Tab-separated table of C-alpha atoms in Angstrom:
chain	number	residue	atom	x	y	z
A	1491	UNK	CA	53.000	-47.320	-13.845
A	1492	UNK	CA	54.239	-43.788	-14.316
A	1493	UNK	CA	51.028	-42.662	-16.035
A	1494	UNK	CA	48.845	-44.368	-13.400
A	1495	UNK	CA	50.849	-42.718	-10.607
A	1496	UNK	CA	50.460	-39.314	-12.237
A	1497	UNK	CA	46.701	-39.791	-12.556
A	1498	UNK	CA	46.419	-40.846	-8.919
A	1499	UNK	CA	48.394	-37.778	-7.887
A	1500	UNK	CA	46.126	-35.477	-9.913
A	1501	UNK	CA	43.003	-37.148	-8.532
A	1502	UNK	CA	44.312	-36.838	-4.986
A	1503	UNK	CA	45.170	-33.174	-5.537
A	1504	UNK	CA	41.697	-32.485	-7.016
A	1505	UNK	CA	40.035	-34.248	-4.093
A	1506	UNK	CA	42.063	-32.173	-1.647
A	1507	UNK	CA	41.175	-28.912	-3.365
A	1508	UNK	CA	37.495	-29.889	-3.572
A	1509	UNK	CA	37.434	-30.771	0.122
A	1510	UNK	CA	39.177	-27.502	0.890
A	1511	UNK	CA	36.504	-25.562	-1.012
A	1512	UNK	CA	33.681	-27.306	0.855
A	1513	UNK	CA	35.448	-26.693	4.169
A	1514	UNK	CA	35.867	-23.030	3.281
A	1515	UNK	CA	32.183	-22.697	2.366
A	1516	UNK	CA	31.118	-24.473	5.535
A	1517	UNK	CA	33.283	-22.106	7.559
A	1518	UNK	CA	31.645	-19.032	6.022
A	1519	UNK	CA	28.155	-20.504	5.821
A	1520	UNK	CA	27.940	-19.468	2.151
A	1521	UNK	CA	27.785	-22.849	0.428
A	1522	UNK	CA	26.369	-22.469	-3.074
A	1523	UNK	CA	23.051	-24.271	-2.752
A	1524	UNK	CA	19.760	-24.108	-4.587
A	1525	UNK	CA	16.636	-24.062	-2.421
A	1526	UNK	CA	12.888	-23.695	-2.869
A	1527	UNK	CA	11.416	-20.411	-1.650
A	1528	UNK	CA	7.640	-20.564	-1.175
A	1529	UNK	CA	5.953	-17.165	-1.081
A	1530	UNK	CA	2.410	-16.428	0.072
A	1531	UNK	CA	1.188	-12.900	-0.674
A	1532	UNK	CA	-1.809	-11.377	1.115
A	1533	UNK	CA	-3.582	-8.106	0.451
A	1534	UNK	CA	-3.428	-6.459	3.830
A	1535	UNK	CA	-4.063	-3.280	5.744
A	1536	UNK	CA	-1.430	-0.673	6.518
A	1537	UNK	CA	-2.584	0.639	9.901
A	1538	UNK	CA	-1.369	4.197	10.245
A	1539	UNK	CA	-4.121	6.058	12.040
A	1540	UNK	CA	-5.978	5.175	15.231
A	1541	UNK	CA	-7.839	1.882	14.757
A	1542	UNK	CA	-11.618	1.797	15.033
A	1543	UNK	CA	-14.067	-0.765	16.362
A	1544	UNK	CA	-17.316	0.914	15.409
A	1545	UNK	CA	-18.069	-1.803	12.896
A	1546	UNK	CA	-18.481	0.014	9.586
A	1547	UNK	CA	-19.307	-2.572	6.930
A	1548	UNK	CA	-16.688	-2.383	4.175
A	1549	UNK	CA	-16.505	-5.548	2.070
A	1550	UNK	CA	-13.783	-5.372	-0.569
A	1551	UNK	CA	-15.029	-5.238	-4.152
A	1552	UNK	CA	-13.220	-7.186	-6.886
A	1553	UNK	CA	-11.482	-3.955	-7.917
A	1554	UNK	CA	-9.840	-3.805	-4.474
A	1555	UNK	CA	-8.387	-7.304	-4.815
A	1556	UNK	CA	-5.491	-8.721	-6.823
A	1557	UNK	CA	-6.361	-9.515	-10.430
A	1558	UNK	CA	-2.728	-10.361	-11.193
A	1559	UNK	CA	0.555	-10.279	-9.339
A	1560	UNK	CA	4.193	-9.784	-10.306
A	1561	UNK	CA	6.954	-11.081	-8.018
A	1562	UNK	CA	10.485	-9.788	-8.618
A	1563	UNK	CA	13.315	-11.370	-6.599
A	1564	UNK	CA	16.660	-9.550	-6.527
A	1565	UNK	CA	19.942	-10.928	-5.130
A	1566	UNK	CA	22.237	-8.864	-2.859
A	1567	UNK	CA	24.403	-7.718	-5.788
A	1568	UNK	CA	21.352	-6.370	-7.646
A	1569	UNK	CA	20.985	-9.317	-10.035
A	1570	UNK	CA	17.381	-10.099	-10.925
A	1571	UNK	CA	16.865	-13.744	-10.006
A	1572	UNK	CA	13.176	-14.033	-10.939
A	1573	UNK	CA	10.518	-11.835	-12.543
A	1574	UNK	CA	7.275	-13.795	-12.463
A	1575	UNK	CA	3.901	-12.477	-13.669
A	1576	UNK	CA	0.970	-14.440	-12.245
A	1577	UNK	CA	-2.442	-13.997	-13.860
A	1578	UNK	CA	-4.969	-14.997	-11.200
A	1579	UNK	CA	-8.017	-16.939	-12.344
A	1580	UNK	CA	-10.315	-14.726	-10.253
A	1581	UNK	CA	-9.864	-11.592	-8.090
A	1582	UNK	CA	-8.229	-12.695	-4.862
A	1583	UNK	CA	-6.842	-11.477	-1.554
A	1584	UNK	CA	-4.162	-14.202	-1.596
A	1585	UNK	CA	-1.640	-15.667	-4.048
A	1586	UNK	CA	1.126	-18.269	-3.701
A	1587	UNK	CA	4.127	-19.298	-5.784
A	1588	UNK	CA	7.359	-21.302	-5.428
A	1589	UNK	CA	10.789	-20.308	-6.745
A	1590	UNK	CA	14.131	-22.074	-7.057
A	1591	UNK	CA	16.684	-19.605	-5.682
A	1592	UNK	CA	20.227	-19.438	-4.363
A	1593	UNK	CA	20.289	-20.058	-0.622
A	1594	UNK	CA	22.213	-18.445	2.213
A	1595	UNK	CA	21.558	-14.834	1.257
A	1596	UNK	CA	19.151	-11.943	1.753
A	1597	UNK	CA	16.807	-11.229	-1.151
A	1598	UNK	CA	14.836	-8.098	-1.973
A	1599	UNK	CA	11.326	-9.066	-3.048
A	1600	UNK	CA	9.293	-6.498	-4.986
A	1601	UNK	CA	5.558	-7.104	-5.330
A	1602	UNK	CA	3.258	-5.388	-7.838
A	1603	UNK	CA	-0.410	-6.230	-8.342
A	1604	UNK	CA	-2.767	-4.878	-11.010
A	1605	UNK	CA	0.088	-3.224	-12.923
A	1606	UNK	CA	-2.199	-2.707	-15.924
A	1607	UNK	CA	-3.869	0.180	-14.070
A	1608	UNK	CA	-3.275	3.345	-16.178
A	1609	UNK	CA	-1.760	5.088	-13.135
A	1610	UNK	CA	1.208	2.677	-13.278
A	1611	UNK	CA	3.617	3.884	-15.968
A	1612	UNK	CA	6.607	1.557	-15.497
A	1613	UNK	CA	7.105	-1.518	-17.727
A	1614	UNK	CA	7.969	-4.209	-15.180
A	1615	UNK	CA	8.359	-6.878	-17.854
A	1616	UNK	CA	11.522	-5.043	-18.979
A	1617	UNK	CA	13.338	-6.305	-15.868
A	1618	UNK	CA	15.017	-9.409	-17.282
A	1619	UNK	CA	16.391	-12.140	-14.969
A	1620	UNK	CA	20.182	-12.157	-15.000
A	1621	UNK	CA	20.437	-8.380	-15.428
A	1622	UNK	CA	21.288	-5.881	-12.713
A	1623	UNK	CA	18.669	-3.455	-11.377
A	1624	UNK	CA	19.378	-0.617	-8.944
A	1625	UNK	CA	16.894	-0.213	-6.081
A	1626	UNK	CA	16.355	3.400	-7.114
A	1627	UNK	CA	14.881	2.312	-10.470
A	1628	UNK	CA	11.859	0.953	-8.600
A	1629	UNK	CA	11.959	3.133	-5.495
A	1630	UNK	CA	11.622	6.341	-7.509
A	1631	UNK	CA	8.600	5.285	-9.572
A	1632	UNK	CA	5.587	7.593	-9.104
A	1633	UNK	CA	1.831	7.696	-9.515
A	1634	UNK	CA	0.766	11.194	-10.601
A	1635	UNK	CA	-2.509	13.073	-11.087
A	1636	UNK	CA	-2.841	15.670	-13.834
A	1637	UNK	CA	-6.234	17.171	-12.988
A	1638	UNK	CA	-8.149	18.284	-9.888
A	1639	UNK	CA	-10.851	15.669	-10.448
A	1640	UNK	CA	-8.661	12.639	-11.192
A	1641	UNK	CA	-9.017	9.468	-9.110
A	1642	UNK	CA	-7.467	5.986	-9.174
A	1643	UNK	CA	-9.682	3.530	-11.016
A	1644	UNK	CA	-10.166	-0.209	-10.523
A	1645	UNK	CA	-8.364	-2.505	-10.243
A	1646	UNK	CA	-6.336	-0.659	-7.620
A	1647	UNK	CA	-2.541	-0.878	-7.981
A	1648	UNK	CA	-0.824	-2.567	-5.036
A	1649	UNK	CA	2.846	-2.760	-4.118
A	1650	UNK	CA	5.343	-3.650	-1.420
A	1651	UNK	CA	9.046	-4.364	-1.035
A	1652	UNK	CA	10.464	-6.674	1.615
A	1653	UNK	CA	13.847	-8.084	2.629
A	1654	UNK	CA	13.732	-11.874	2.902
A	1655	UNK	CA	16.516	-13.943	4.472
A	1656	UNK	CA	16.800	-17.251	2.621
A	1657	UNK	CA	18.722	-19.999	4.464
A	1658	UNK	CA	20.532	-22.936	2.920
A	1659	UNK	CA	17.372	-25.034	2.913
A	1660	UNK	CA	13.812	-24.877	1.592
A	1661	UNK	CA	11.772	-22.183	3.309
A	1662	UNK	CA	8.528	-20.218	3.123
A	1663	UNK	CA	7.607	-16.587	3.737
A	1664	UNK	CA	4.311	-14.749	4.160
A	1665	UNK	CA	4.389	-11.311	2.564
A	1666	UNK	CA	1.871	-8.467	2.486
A	1667	UNK	CA	0.989	-6.191	-0.401
A	1668	UNK	CA	-0.528	-2.738	0.091
A	1669	UNK	CA	-3.029	-0.756	-1.971
A	1670	UNK	CA	-1.351	2.378	-3.360
A	1671	UNK	CA	-4.425	4.542	-2.735
A	1672	UNK	CA	-6.539	6.135	-0.016
A	1673	UNK	CA	-10.248	5.348	0.015
A	1674	UNK	CA	-12.975	7.913	0.735
A	1675	UNK	CA	-16.622	7.138	1.413
A	1676	UNK	CA	-19.017	10.049	2.049
A	1677	UNK	CA	-22.356	9.622	3.821
A	1678	UNK	CA	-24.816	12.522	3.626
A	1679	UNK	CA	-27.284	12.459	6.511
A	1680	UNK	CA	-30.364	14.679	6.134
A	1681	UNK	CA	-31.889	15.422	9.537
A	1682	UNK	CA	-34.192	18.107	8.170
A	1683	UNK	CA	-37.766	18.093	6.907
A	1684	UNK	CA	-36.741	19.174	3.397
A	1685	UNK	CA	-34.807	17.405	0.608
A	1686	UNK	CA	-31.126	18.241	0.053
A	1687	UNK	CA	-29.302	18.329	-3.268
A	1688	UNK	CA	-25.524	17.751	-3.400
A	1689	UNK	CA	-23.893	19.132	-6.555
A	1690	UNK	CA	-20.178	19.270	-5.680
A	1691	UNK	CA	-17.721	17.763	-3.198
A	1692	UNK	CA	-14.241	19.102	-2.463
A	1693	UNK	CA	-11.296	17.914	-0.355
A	1694	UNK	CA	-8.309	20.077	0.562
A	1695	UNK	CA	-5.469	19.152	0.234
A	1696	UNK	CA	-5.034	16.265	-2.153
A	1697	UNK	CA	-1.581	15.095	-3.246
A	1698	UNK	CA	-0.667	15.298	-6.921
A	1699	UNK	CA	1.812	12.413	-6.723
A	1700	UNK	CA	2.971	9.567	-4.526
A	1701	UNK	CA	5.683	6.921	-4.615
A	1702	UNK	CA	4.465	3.741	-6.289
A	1703	UNK	CA	6.162	1.658	-3.585
A	1704	UNK	CA	5.519	2.680	0.050
A	1705	UNK	CA	8.387	4.409	1.825
A	1706	UNK	CA	8.015	3.592	5.512
A	1707	UNK	CA	10.416	5.519	7.730
A	1708	UNK	CA	9.318	4.569	11.267
A	1709	UNK	CA	6.956	2.223	13.032
A	1710	UNK	CA	6.092	0.834	16.460
A	1711	UNK	CA	4.291	-2.176	17.878
A	1712	UNK	CA	0.556	-2.448	18.249
A	1713	UNK	CA	-0.799	-2.957	21.734
A	1714	UNK	CA	-3.820	-2.094	23.833
A	1715	UNK	CA	-5.790	1.031	23.056
A	1716	UNK	CA	-9.040	2.469	24.377
A	1717	UNK	CA	-12.004	3.145	22.125
A	1718	UNK	CA	-15.121	4.569	23.729
A	1719	UNK	CA	-14.063	3.308	27.162
A	1720	UNK	CA	-13.464	-0.231	25.925
A	1721	UNK	CA	-9.918	-1.612	25.983
A	1722	UNK	CA	-9.087	-3.483	22.806
A	1723	UNK	CA	-6.024	-5.663	22.262
A	1724	UNK	CA	-4.673	-5.612	18.704
A	1725	UNK	CA	-2.584	-8.620	17.537
A	1726	UNK	CA	1.186	-8.342	17.302
A	1727	UNK	CA	2.355	-6.352	14.304
A	1728	UNK	CA	3.543	-2.926	13.280
A	1729	UNK	CA	1.825	0.433	13.497
A	1730	UNK	CA	3.225	2.697	10.783
A	1731	UNK	CA	3.932	6.110	12.246
A	1732	UNK	CA	5.739	7.888	9.419
A	1733	UNK	CA	6.221	7.605	5.696
A	1734	UNK	CA	7.806	9.596	2.877
A	1735	UNK	CA	6.047	11.422	0.064
A	1736	UNK	CA	7.682	12.944	-3.041
A	1737	UNK	CA	6.338	16.455	-2.360
A	1738	UNK	CA	8.555	18.943	-0.517
A	1739	UNK	CA	6.668	20.607	2.322
A	1740	UNK	CA	3.194	21.651	1.216
A	1741	UNK	CA	4.104	21.992	-2.447
A	1742	UNK	CA	2.024	20.221	-5.106
A	1743	UNK	CA	-1.091	19.813	-2.971
A	1744	UNK	CA	-4.410	20.868	-4.484
A	1745	UNK	CA	-8.185	20.941	-3.908
A	1746	UNK	CA	-9.807	17.770	-5.199
A	1747	UNK	CA	-13.199	18.372	-6.824
A	1748	UNK	CA	-15.935	15.889	-7.584
A	1749	UNK	CA	-19.119	16.833	-9.419
A	1750	UNK	CA	-22.226	15.180	-8.012
A	1751	UNK	CA	-25.921	15.012	-8.695
A	1752	UNK	CA	-27.357	13.452	-5.564
A	1753	UNK	CA	-30.686	14.068	-3.893
A	1754	UNK	CA	-31.155	13.183	-0.222
A	1755	UNK	CA	-34.754	12.934	0.929
A	1756	UNK	CA	-35.867	14.441	4.219
A	1757	UNK	CA	-34.902	12.198	7.138
A	1758	UNK	CA	-32.800	9.937	4.890
A	1759	UNK	CA	-29.105	9.280	4.314
A	1760	UNK	CA	-27.204	8.530	1.122
A	1761	UNK	CA	-23.795	6.854	0.788
A	1762	UNK	CA	-21.741	8.136	-2.140
A	1763	UNK	CA	-19.799	5.502	-4.068
A	1764	UNK	CA	-16.188	5.294	-2.759
A	1765	UNK	CA	-13.418	7.068	-4.659
A	1766	UNK	CA	-9.646	6.723	-4.401
A	1767	UNK	CA	-6.959	9.414	-4.053
A	1768	UNK	CA	-3.212	9.495	-3.378
A	1769	UNK	CA	-1.578	9.435	0.039
A	1770	UNK	CA	-0.274	12.753	1.345
A	1771	UNK	CA	1.148	14.612	4.344
A	1772	UNK	CA	-0.278	18.109	4.037
A	1773	UNK	CA	0.070	20.226	7.183
A	1774	UNK	CA	-2.231	23.137	7.992
A	1775	UNK	CA	-0.263	25.003	10.628
A	1776	UNK	CA	-3.293	26.929	11.924
A	1777	UNK	CA	-5.748	24.076	12.383
A	1778	UNK	CA	-4.489	22.377	15.556
A	1779	UNK	CA	-3.844	19.056	13.827
A	1780	UNK	CA	-6.871	19.255	11.502
A	1781	UNK	CA	-4.943	19.223	8.247
A	1782	UNK	CA	-7.640	18.227	5.771
A	1783	UNK	CA	-10.983	19.900	5.083
A	1784	UNK	CA	-14.039	19.340	2.920
A	1785	UNK	CA	-16.571	21.580	1.205
A	1786	UNK	CA	-20.021	20.334	0.211
A	1787	UNK	CA	-22.247	22.299	-2.135
A	1788	UNK	CA	-25.791	21.713	-0.866
A	1789	UNK	CA	-28.799	23.438	-2.449
A	1790	UNK	CA	-26.380	25.827	-4.171
A	1791	UNK	CA	-24.523	26.887	-0.993
A	1792	UNK	CA	-21.042	25.827	0.153
A	1793	UNK	CA	-20.587	24.223	3.597
A	1794	UNK	CA	-16.973	24.007	4.805
A	1795	UNK	CA	-15.631	21.868	7.669
A	1796	UNK	CA	-12.274	20.449	8.710
A	1797	UNK	CA	-12.049	16.659	8.687
A	1798	UNK	CA	-11.448	15.671	12.334
A	1799	UNK	CA	-9.244	12.694	13.229
A	1800	UNK	CA	-7.498	12.929	9.876
A	1801	UNK	CA	-4.137	14.511	10.631
A	1802	UNK	CA	-2.402	12.370	7.980
A	1803	UNK	CA	-3.605	10.673	4.826
A	1804	UNK	CA	-1.585	7.468	4.299
A	1805	UNK	CA	-2.188	4.872	1.610
A	1806	UNK	CA	-4.463	1.908	2.200
A	1807	UNK	CA	-6.621	3.637	4.791
A	1808	UNK	CA	-10.332	4.258	4.428
A	1809	UNK	CA	-11.772	7.606	5.527
A	1810	UNK	CA	-15.523	7.344	6.106
A	1811	UNK	CA	-16.826	10.921	6.179
A	1812	UNK	CA	-20.323	11.497	7.588
A	1813	UNK	CA	-21.851	14.924	6.972
A	1814	UNK	CA	-24.991	15.371	9.071
A	1815	UNK	CA	-27.229	18.311	8.104
A	1816	UNK	CA	-29.691	19.873	10.555
A	1817	UNK	CA	-31.811	23.003	10.812
A	1818	UNK	CA	-31.230	25.634	13.479
A	1819	UNK	CA	-34.133	28.052	13.217
A	1820	UNK	CA	-34.067	28.651	9.449
A	1821	UNK	CA	-30.317	28.037	8.955
A	1822	UNK	CA	-28.905	24.785	7.607
A	1823	UNK	CA	-25.909	23.557	9.615
A	1824	UNK	CA	-23.558	20.622	9.135
A	1825	UNK	CA	-21.559	18.424	11.506
A	1826	UNK	CA	-18.736	16.378	9.980
A	1827	UNK	CA	-17.230	13.269	11.568
A	1828	UNK	CA	-14.533	10.989	10.170
A	1829	UNK	CA	-13.895	7.353	10.938
A	1830	UNK	CA	-10.476	6.243	9.697
A	1831	UNK	CA	-10.359	2.529	9.016
A	1832	UNK	CA	-7.537	0.278	7.860
A	1833	UNK	CA	-8.508	-2.283	5.256
A	1834	UNK	CA	-8.817	-5.920	6.246
A	1835	UNK	CA	-7.641	-7.654	9.388
A	1836	UNK	CA	-3.968	-8.532	8.809
A	1837	UNK	CA	-1.308	-6.417	10.492
A	1838	UNK	CA	1.516	-5.395	8.158
A	1839	UNK	CA	5.137	-6.131	9.041
A	1840	UNK	CA	6.888	-3.613	6.778
A	1841	UNK	CA	10.266	-4.256	5.182
A	1842	UNK	CA	10.989	-1.166	3.108
A	1843	UNK	CA	13.107	1.414	4.908
A	1844	UNK	CA	13.348	-0.743	8.026
């Protein structure tokens, strides 16, 4: 009887302590539970400049889609919970995956697509689940150019970082990933009666480096805007107004140069294959907001113009530059227009820096 009584006492005490622990967890809302987190990742646009409705056709090539995707989930104390590399069966704008995670806490989710691109130098597979990683290890990663003619090749690297609140039950989140490049398409329009020959293209001022992950510092809501007298309503989302770059002031900007060999027949137009540069924030204090310029070498002569409507050059935007050449008397003149387009149709809800 004595042994049985002792056992009952111990069992009663254990039950009391266990109940006390559950009560304590319920009070704080931090019960240790495992939940399923379903993540859907979409390649999206990062609308920074004024939107456009002029209908430029810009279908994404396979190199502008995800070929593979890495999802890194980090707990509040910096512990890596998951590091999953997903090799997609075909280039895609969307990917989905489910994870078993601890509930009732805020995660940091890092997304990297097409990490095999030579511009990406960090070994993401070295981030082992269970180890601690400081945010700065990923935040400070850079993409850098070493020559004045360098561009980002396909498949384009894409990244994002988002805070995700995971409750104490199964949940799902839709996340966006952003191309870490700016896209340029040049159209040469020959309005003369003679052929034109383009031998070189320049852009001032390109950025020599950018952060691998976007650093968004401020944003506002989309709403109605007027384009050519027509009022357009943009769906709810965020318009990115400011972002950080690793350059200080106007240091480390350069003149990008691209050698060409393109003939444009009289009365014709030619679209140059798109190329991809780094985002930047160069400021030309004497240009009245026209911070970027271009020089085209046509028939052996240089034609210089500022790029209008391009006060900033953020990642994941597409600058369509049209250079229209005409004759005034015997002189060849050029008019340059720029249409700045965000990729895609999905509005980004940024998490980094917010």
